[in-house]
Coordinates of C-alpha atoms and ligand atoms in Angstrom, one line a residue:
M48 CA -0.3 0.3 -0.3
A49 CA 1.2 3.9 -0.6
K50 CA 2.9 5.4 2.4
R51 CA 3.7 9.2 3.2
I52 CA 6.9 8.8 3.4
L53 CA 9.4 11.5 5.1
V54 CA 13.5 11.0 3.9
T55 CA 15.5 13.2 5.8
G56 CA 19.6 14.1 4.4
G57 CA 17.4 12.4 1.0
A58 CA 19.1 14.7 -1.4
G59 CA 22.1 13.3 -0.2
F60 CA 23.8 9.8 -1.4
I61 CA 22.7 7.8 0.3
G62 CA 19.4 9.3 0.5
S63 CA 19.0 9.8 -2.9
H64 CA 19.0 6.4 -3.9
L65 CA 15.7 6.0 -1.6
C66 CA 14.1 8.4 -2.6
E67 CA 14.4 6.9 -6.6
R68 CA 13.2 3.4 -4.9
L69 CA 10.8 4.3 -2.8
V70 CA 9.1 6.9 -5.5
A71 CA 9.8 3.6 -8.3
D72 CA 7.6 1.3 -5.1
G73 CA 4.6 4.1 -5.8
H74 CA 4.9 6.0 -2.8
E75 CA 4.2 9.6 -1.3
V76 CA 8.1 11.2 -0.8
M77 CA 8.9 14.2 0.8
C78 CA 13.1 15.1 1.2
M79 CA 14.1 16.9 3.3
D80 CA 17.7 17.9 3.5
N81 CA 19.8 20.8 3.8
L82 CA 22.1 20.7 1.0
F83 CA 25.1 20.8 2.8
T84 CA 26.5 17.8 1.5
G85 CA 24.0 17.2 -0.4
R86 CA 22.5 17.8 -4.0
R87 CA 20.0 19.0 -6.1
E88 CA 21.5 17.0 -8.9
N89 CA 20.8 14.1 -6.6
I90 CA 16.8 14.4 -6.8
Q91 CA 16.6 16.6 -9.8
H92 CA 15.2 13.4 -12.1
L93 CA 12.7 12.7 -9.3
L94 CA 11.2 16.6 -9.1
G95 CA 8.7 15.4 -12.2
S96 CA 7.3 12.5 -10.5
G97 CA 4.5 13.7 -9.1
T98 CA 5.1 11.7 -6.0
F99 CA 8.2 13.7 -4.8
E100 CA 9.3 17.0 -2.9
F101 CA 11.8 18.7 -1.7
D102 CA 11.9 20.7 1.4
R103 CA 15.5 22.8 1.8
H104 CA 15.5 23.1 5.4
D105 CA 18.0 21.8 8.6
V106 CA 17.0 19.1 11.1
N107 CA 18.5 21.1 13.9
Q108 CA 15.7 23.4 12.8
P109 CA 12.0 21.7 14.6
F110 CA 10.1 20.6 12.3
V111 CA 6.5 18.5 11.9
I112 CA 5.5 16.2 8.5
E113 CA 2.6 14.1 8.6
C114 CA 3.6 11.0 7.7
D115 CA 4.1 7.3 8.0
Q116 CA 7.1 6.7 8.2
I117 CA 11.0 8.1 8.1
F118 CA 14.1 7.3 7.4
H119 CA 16.4 9.9 9.8
L120 CA 19.5 9.9 7.9
A121 CA 20.7 13.7 7.5
C122 CA 24.1 14.0 8.9
P123 CA 27.2 14.4 6.7
A124 CA 29.0 11.3 7.0
S125 CA 32.6 11.0 4.8
P126 CA 35.3 12.0 8.3
I127 CA 36.4 15.2 6.4
H128 CA 32.9 15.9 6.5
Y129 CA 32.1 15.9 9.9
Q130 CA 35.3 17.5 10.7
R131 CA 35.5 20.5 9.6
N132 CA 32.2 22.1 12.3
P133 CA 32.7 19.4 15.1
V134 CA 30.2 20.9 17.1
R135 CA 27.8 21.3 14.9
T136 CA 27.8 17.5 13.5
I137 CA 27.4 16.6 17.3
R138 CA 23.9 19.0 17.1
T139 CA 22.3 17.2 14.1
C140 CA 23.7 13.8 15.5
V141 CA 21.6 14.9 19.1
E142 CA 19.1 17.9 18.6
G143 CA 18.8 16.5 14.5
T144 CA 18.2 13.2 15.9
L145 CA 15.8 14.5 18.5
H146 CA 13.8 15.9 15.5
A147 CA 12.3 13.6 13.5
L148 CA 11.9 11.3 17.4
E149 CA 9.6 14.2 18.0
C150 CA 8.1 14.4 14.7
A151 CA 7.6 10.8 14.4
R152 CA 6.0 10.6 18.8
E153 CA 3.7 13.5 16.8
V154 CA 2.6 11.6 14.2
G155 CA 2.8 8.2 15.1
A156 CA 5.0 7.5 12.0
R157 CA 7.7 4.7 12.6
L158 CA 11.5 5.5 12.4
F159 CA 14.2 4.1 10.7
I160 CA 17.5 6.3 11.7
A161 CA 21.0 5.6 10.8
S162 CA 23.4 4.7 12.9
T163 CA 26.2 4.0 12.2
S164 CA 29.0 1.0 12.2
E165 CA 31.1 3.2 13.7
I166 CA 29.2 3.3 16.8
Y167 CA 31.5 0.5 17.2
G168 CA 34.5 2.5 17.4
D169 CA 38.3 0.2 16.8
P170 CA 36.3 -2.2 17.5
A171 CA 38.3 -5.2 19.9
E172 CA 35.8 -7.6 18.4
H173 CA 36.0 -9.1 14.8
P174 CA 33.3 -9.3 12.8
Q175 CA 30.6 -7.2 15.4
T176 CA 27.8 -8.7 16.2
E177 CA 25.2 -5.8 17.2
T178 CA 25.3 -7.4 20.9
Y179 CA 29.0 -5.8 21.4
W180 CA 29.5 -2.6 22.4
G181 CA 32.2 -0.8 21.5
N182 CA 35.6 0.6 21.8
V183 CA 35.0 4.7 20.8
N184 CA 37.8 6.8 21.8
P185 CA 35.0 9.5 23.6
I186 CA 37.9 12.4 22.8
G187 CA 39.3 11.9 19.4
P188 CA 38.8 13.9 16.1
R189 CA 36.1 11.0 15.2
A190 CA 34.0 11.6 18.6
C191 CA 31.8 14.5 17.6
Y192 CA 30.5 11.4 14.7
D193 CA 31.0 7.8 16.9
E194 CA 29.7 9.9 20.1
G195 CA 26.5 11.6 18.3
K196 CA 25.4 8.5 16.5
R197 CA 25.8 7.0 19.7
C198 CA 24.1 9.4 21.9
A199 CA 21.3 9.3 18.5
E200 CA 20.8 5.7 18.9
A201 CA 20.5 6.5 22.8
L202 CA 17.6 8.7 22.4
A203 CA 16.3 6.4 20.0
V204 CA 15.5 4.0 22.6
S205 CA 15.1 5.9 25.1
F206 CA 11.9 7.3 23.3
A207 CA 10.6 3.7 22.2
R208 CA 10.8 2.9 26.6
Q209 CA 9.2 6.5 27.6
Y210 CA 6.9 7.1 25.0
G211 CA 6.2 4.0 22.1
T212 CA 7.6 5.6 19.4
D213 CA 8.4 2.8 17.2
V214 CA 12.1 2.7 15.9
R215 CA 14.7 1.1 13.5
I216 CA 17.7 1.4 14.6
A217 CA 20.5 1.1 11.5
R218 CA 23.8 0.4 12.0
I219 CA 25.4 1.0 8.3
F220 CA 28.7 -0.2 8.0
N221 CA 31.0 1.4 4.4
T222 CA 28.3 2.0 1.6
Y223 CA 29.4 3.1 -2.0
G224 CA 28.5 3.8 -5.2
P225 CA 26.9 6.4 -8.4
R226 CA 26.1 9.8 -6.8
M227 CA 28.7 9.3 -4.1
H228 CA 30.9 13.8 -4.4
E229 CA 33.6 13.8 -6.2
N230 CA 35.5 16.0 -2.9
D231 CA 33.7 13.5 -0.7
G232 CA 37.0 12.4 1.4
R233 CA 36.0 9.0 1.8
V234 CA 38.5 5.7 0.2
V235 CA 36.5 4.6 -2.8
S236 CA 35.3 8.0 -4.1
N237 CA 38.6 9.8 -3.6
F238 CA 40.6 6.7 -5.6
V239 CA 38.4 6.6 -8.0
V240 CA 38.6 9.6 -9.0
Q241 CA 42.5 10.2 -8.7
A242 CA 42.5 6.8 -10.6
L243 CA 40.1 8.9 -13.2
R244 CA 41.9 12.1 -13.5
G245 CA 45.9 10.3 -13.9
E246 CA 46.8 11.5 -9.8
A247 CA 48.2 9.2 -7.0
I248 CA 46.1 7.0 -5.5
T249 CA 46.9 8.0 -1.7
I250 CA 47.3 5.3 0.8
Y251 CA 46.7 5.8 4.7
G252 CA 48.7 4.5 6.4
D253 CA 50.2 0.5 5.2
G254 CA 46.8 0.1 3.2
K255 CA 47.2 -2.9 5.5
Q256 CA 43.6 -1.6 7.5
T257 CA 40.8 -3.5 6.3
R258 CA 36.6 -2.8 5.1
S259 CA 33.8 -4.3 4.1
F260 CA 32.0 -2.4 1.0
C261 CA 28.7 -2.7 0.8
Y262 CA 27.1 -1.6 -2.9
V263 CA 24.4 1.4 -2.5
S264 CA 21.3 -0.2 -4.0
D265 CA 21.8 -3.3 -1.1
L266 CA 21.8 -0.9 1.7
V267 CA 18.7 0.5 0.5
E268 CA 16.8 -2.7 -0.4
A269 CA 18.0 -3.9 3.8
A270 CA 17.1 -0.9 4.7
I271 CA 13.6 -1.0 3.0
R272 CA 13.1 -4.2 4.9
F273 CA 14.1 -3.0 8.1
M274 CA 11.6 -0.6 8.2
N275 CA 8.8 -2.8 7.8
V276 CA 9.6 -5.9 10.0
D277 CA 7.7 -6.6 12.6
V278 CA 10.6 -6.1 15.6
D279 CA 11.1 -4.5 19.0
S280 CA 13.0 -1.0 18.7
A281 CA 15.6 -2.2 21.1
T282 CA 16.5 -4.5 18.1
P283 CA 19.6 -2.6 16.3
L284 CA 20.5 -4.2 12.6
N285 CA 24.0 -4.7 11.0
L286 CA 23.7 -3.5 7.2
G287 CA 26.7 -4.0 5.7
N288 CA 28.4 -6.2 3.4
P289 CA 31.2 -9.0 4.9
H290 CA 32.9 -9.2 2.2
E291 CA 36.0 -7.9 3.8
C292 CA 38.8 -6.4 2.0
T293 CA 42.4 -4.1 2.6
I294 CA 42.5 -0.3 1.6
G295 CA 45.5 -1.5 -0.6
E296 CA 43.6 -3.8 -2.2
I297 CA 41.1 -1.9 -2.7
A298 CA 43.7 0.6 -4.3
T299 CA 44.7 -2.2 -6.9
M300 CA 41.5 -3.5 -8.1
V301 CA 40.6 0.4 -8.2
G302 CA 43.6 0.9 -10.1
E303 CA 43.4 -2.7 -12.6
L304 CA 39.0 -1.5 -13.5
T305 CA 39.9 2.1 -14.4
G306 CA 43.4 0.7 -16.5
S307 CA 44.6 3.5 -14.4
R308 CA 48.5 4.6 -14.8
S309 CA 48.2 6.3 -11.2
E310 CA 51.5 5.8 -8.3
V311 CA 50.1 4.3 -5.6
V312 CA 51.5 7.1 -3.1
Y313 CA 51.4 6.7 1.1
R314 CA 50.4 9.2 3.8
S315 CA 49.8 9.5 7.1
L316 CA 47.0 7.6 8.5
P317 CA 44.1 9.8 10.3
V318 CA 44.0 9.5 14.0
D319 CA 41.4 7.0 15.8
D320 CA 41.3 4.9 12.2
P321 CA 40.1 1.7 12.5
V322 CA 42.3 -1.1 11.7
R323 CA 39.6 -3.7 10.9
R324 CA 35.1 -3.8 10.3
R325 CA 33.4 -6.1 8.8
P326 CA 29.4 -6.5 10.1
D327 CA 28.6 -9.9 11.4
I328 CA 25.0 -9.7 9.5
S329 CA 23.6 -13.1 10.9
R330 CA 20.7 -11.2 12.2
A331 CA 19.7 -9.9 9.2
R332 CA 19.8 -12.6 7.5
A333 CA 17.2 -13.9 9.7
L334 CA 15.1 -11.2 10.8
I335 CA 15.4 -9.7 7.4
G336 CA 16.4 -11.9 5.1
W337 CA 18.4 -9.9 3.1
E338 CA 22.1 -10.9 1.6
P339 CA 24.4 -8.4 -0.3
A340 CA 23.8 -9.6 -4.0
V341 CA 26.2 -7.2 -6.2
A342 CA 30.2 -7.9 -5.2
L343 CA 33.3 -5.2 -5.2
A344 CA 34.0 -5.4 -8.9
D345 CA 30.7 -5.0 -10.1
G346 CA 29.9 -2.4 -7.8
L347 CA 32.7 -0.5 -8.8
R348 CA 32.7 -0.6 -12.1
R349 CA 29.5 0.4 -11.7
T350 CA 30.6 3.7 -9.4
I351 CA 33.4 4.1 -12.0
D352 CA 31.1 4.2 -15.2
D353 CA 29.0 7.3 -12.6
F354 CA 32.3 9.0 -11.7
A355 CA 33.7 9.1 -15.3
G356 CA 30.8 11.0 -16.7
R357 CA 31.9 13.6 -14.3
V358 CA 35.4 13.9 -13.6
G359 CA 37.5 14.1 -16.8
P360 CA 41.2 13.8 -16.4
T361 CA 42.9 17.0 -15.6
Ligands
NAD409 P1 25.4 12.2 2.6 O1 26.4 13.4 3.2 O2 25.7 12.0 0.8 O3 23.8 12.3 3.2 C1 23.8 13.6 3.9 C2 23.1 14.0 3.4 O4 22.5 14.7 4.7 C3 23.5 15.5 2.6 O5 22.6 15.3 1.8 C4 23.4 16.6 3.2 O6 23.5 17.4 2.7 C5 22.4 15.9 4.7 N1 22.3 17.0 5.9 C6 23.3 16.9 6.0 N2 23.2 17.7 8.0 C7 21.8 17.4 7.7 C8 21.2 19.0 8.6 N3 21.8 19.2 9.4 N4 20.2 19.1 7.6 C9 19.7 19.3 6.6 N5 20.0 17.9 6.3 C10 21.2 17.6 6.3 O7 26.0 11.0 3.3 P2 25.1 9.1 3.2 O8 26.5 8.7 2.7 O9 24.6 9.3 2.0 O10 24.7 9.5 4.5 C11 24.1 9.2 4.7 C12 23.3 9.0 6.1 O11 23.7 7.6 6.2 C13 24.0 9.3 7.4 O12 23.6 9.9 8.2 C14 25.7 8.6 7.8 O13 25.6 9.2 9.5 C15 24.6 7.2 7.0 N6 26.1 6.4 7.1 C16 26.7 6.7 6.0 C17 27.5 5.1 5.7 C18 28.1 5.5 4.2 O14 29.3 4.2 4.3 N7 27.7 6.3 2.9 C19 27.8 3.7 6.9 C20 27.7 4.4 7.8 C21 26.3 5.3 8.2
UDP410 N1 41.5 5.8 2.6 C1 42.7 6.2 2.2 N2 42.9 7.1 1.6 C2 41.5 7.9 0.9 C3 40.9 8.6 1.9 C4 40.5 6.5 2.9 O1 43.6 5.5 2.7 O2 42.7 9.1 0.2 C5 41.3 4.9 4.4 C6 40.8 5.8 5.1 O3 42.5 5.8 6.3 C7 40.0 4.0 5.8 C8 39.5 3.8 4.9 O4 40.7 3.8 4.1 O5 41.4 3.3 6.2 C9 38.2 3.8 5.1 O6 38.5 5.8 5.1 P1 36.5 6.5 4.8 O7 37.4 7.3 5.1 O8 36.5 6.0 3.4 O9 35.7 5.6 6.5 P2 35.9 5.6 7.6 O10 37.3 5.4 8.2 O11 35.2 6.1 7.5 O12 35.7 3.7 7.4

């Protein structure tokens, strides 16, 4: 049945793919975004659909929208963007989530919260299950985001316990794909842009640190399934691809898939950069019957094709 759905952060990378899918599924979609890291171009093609509207609004200001579901994604996600103005990042994680929860409570909507694998910090348990409480430095440069998202989770379960608000806490692991911003600063977009421009590929540290990369369409499918499953609000869910690889391997794959002759250069590792990360997705498999379908090489190819249309050699 068609629903009225609010997507905060809907003009961003993941948000725009989510909006596109929800419109295609026949829902009425309202996209709220302040365009800090998002772009109009990401959603331009949806504006003529008749079931999609865009509201330029900062979630740090209160809002009430009549709707059935809220996907709350508004927040800068890349370390360079969220560390630029750390106080604002915490505000967005905490105040923005508070406003989304207040809206959900007021109108009786179900709220999906985009939490993150960063709540596990530099994990002492591997792979990470939802029962692991994490290893986060509360005063490091990533704290504004990591602790902000941890507080967002705490707010969500508190609203659920105190007011019966219906929430879904998704812990999203590294996601990549078309429409990532070319200046986003995250590893896949950096490497692809560098390779296409023939610039040096910048590996931070020795490149042996690991991540597990999920293609955006897999993530969107999981998010929609999670939103629509009946489950207790205090059941966070890891959403990510358990295929783990080193950053050095990503550099090699991007180099090969682009046919680039870029050299690889090594730069210092950012403070508190997690050494390894891989989601245990047993709970997602059992609860929403989900398994990522897009292999890394295929996802990288599609991402490279998208960037190739936007980024030329320098
Ligand atoms: P993104 O930066 O492309 O999208 C974030 C969107 O939120 C942008 O459109 C931005 O303009 C908007 N925004 C930021 N602050 C806002 C504010 N105060 N008011 C209104 N809009 C605001 O990043 P993304 O990768 O699409 O991430 C979306 C969500 O998913 C974020 O909450 C992020 O923390 C979470 N997440 C993403 C990843 C990932 O790998 N992409 C991993 C874990 C969690
Ligand atoms: N990274 C890198 N070169 C880059 C950008 C990132 O080697 O140009 C590394 C970064 O240090 C980290 C990993 O790639 O170890 C993933 O970084 P990203 O910022 O994409 O995500 P996060 O650290 O938040 O998982």
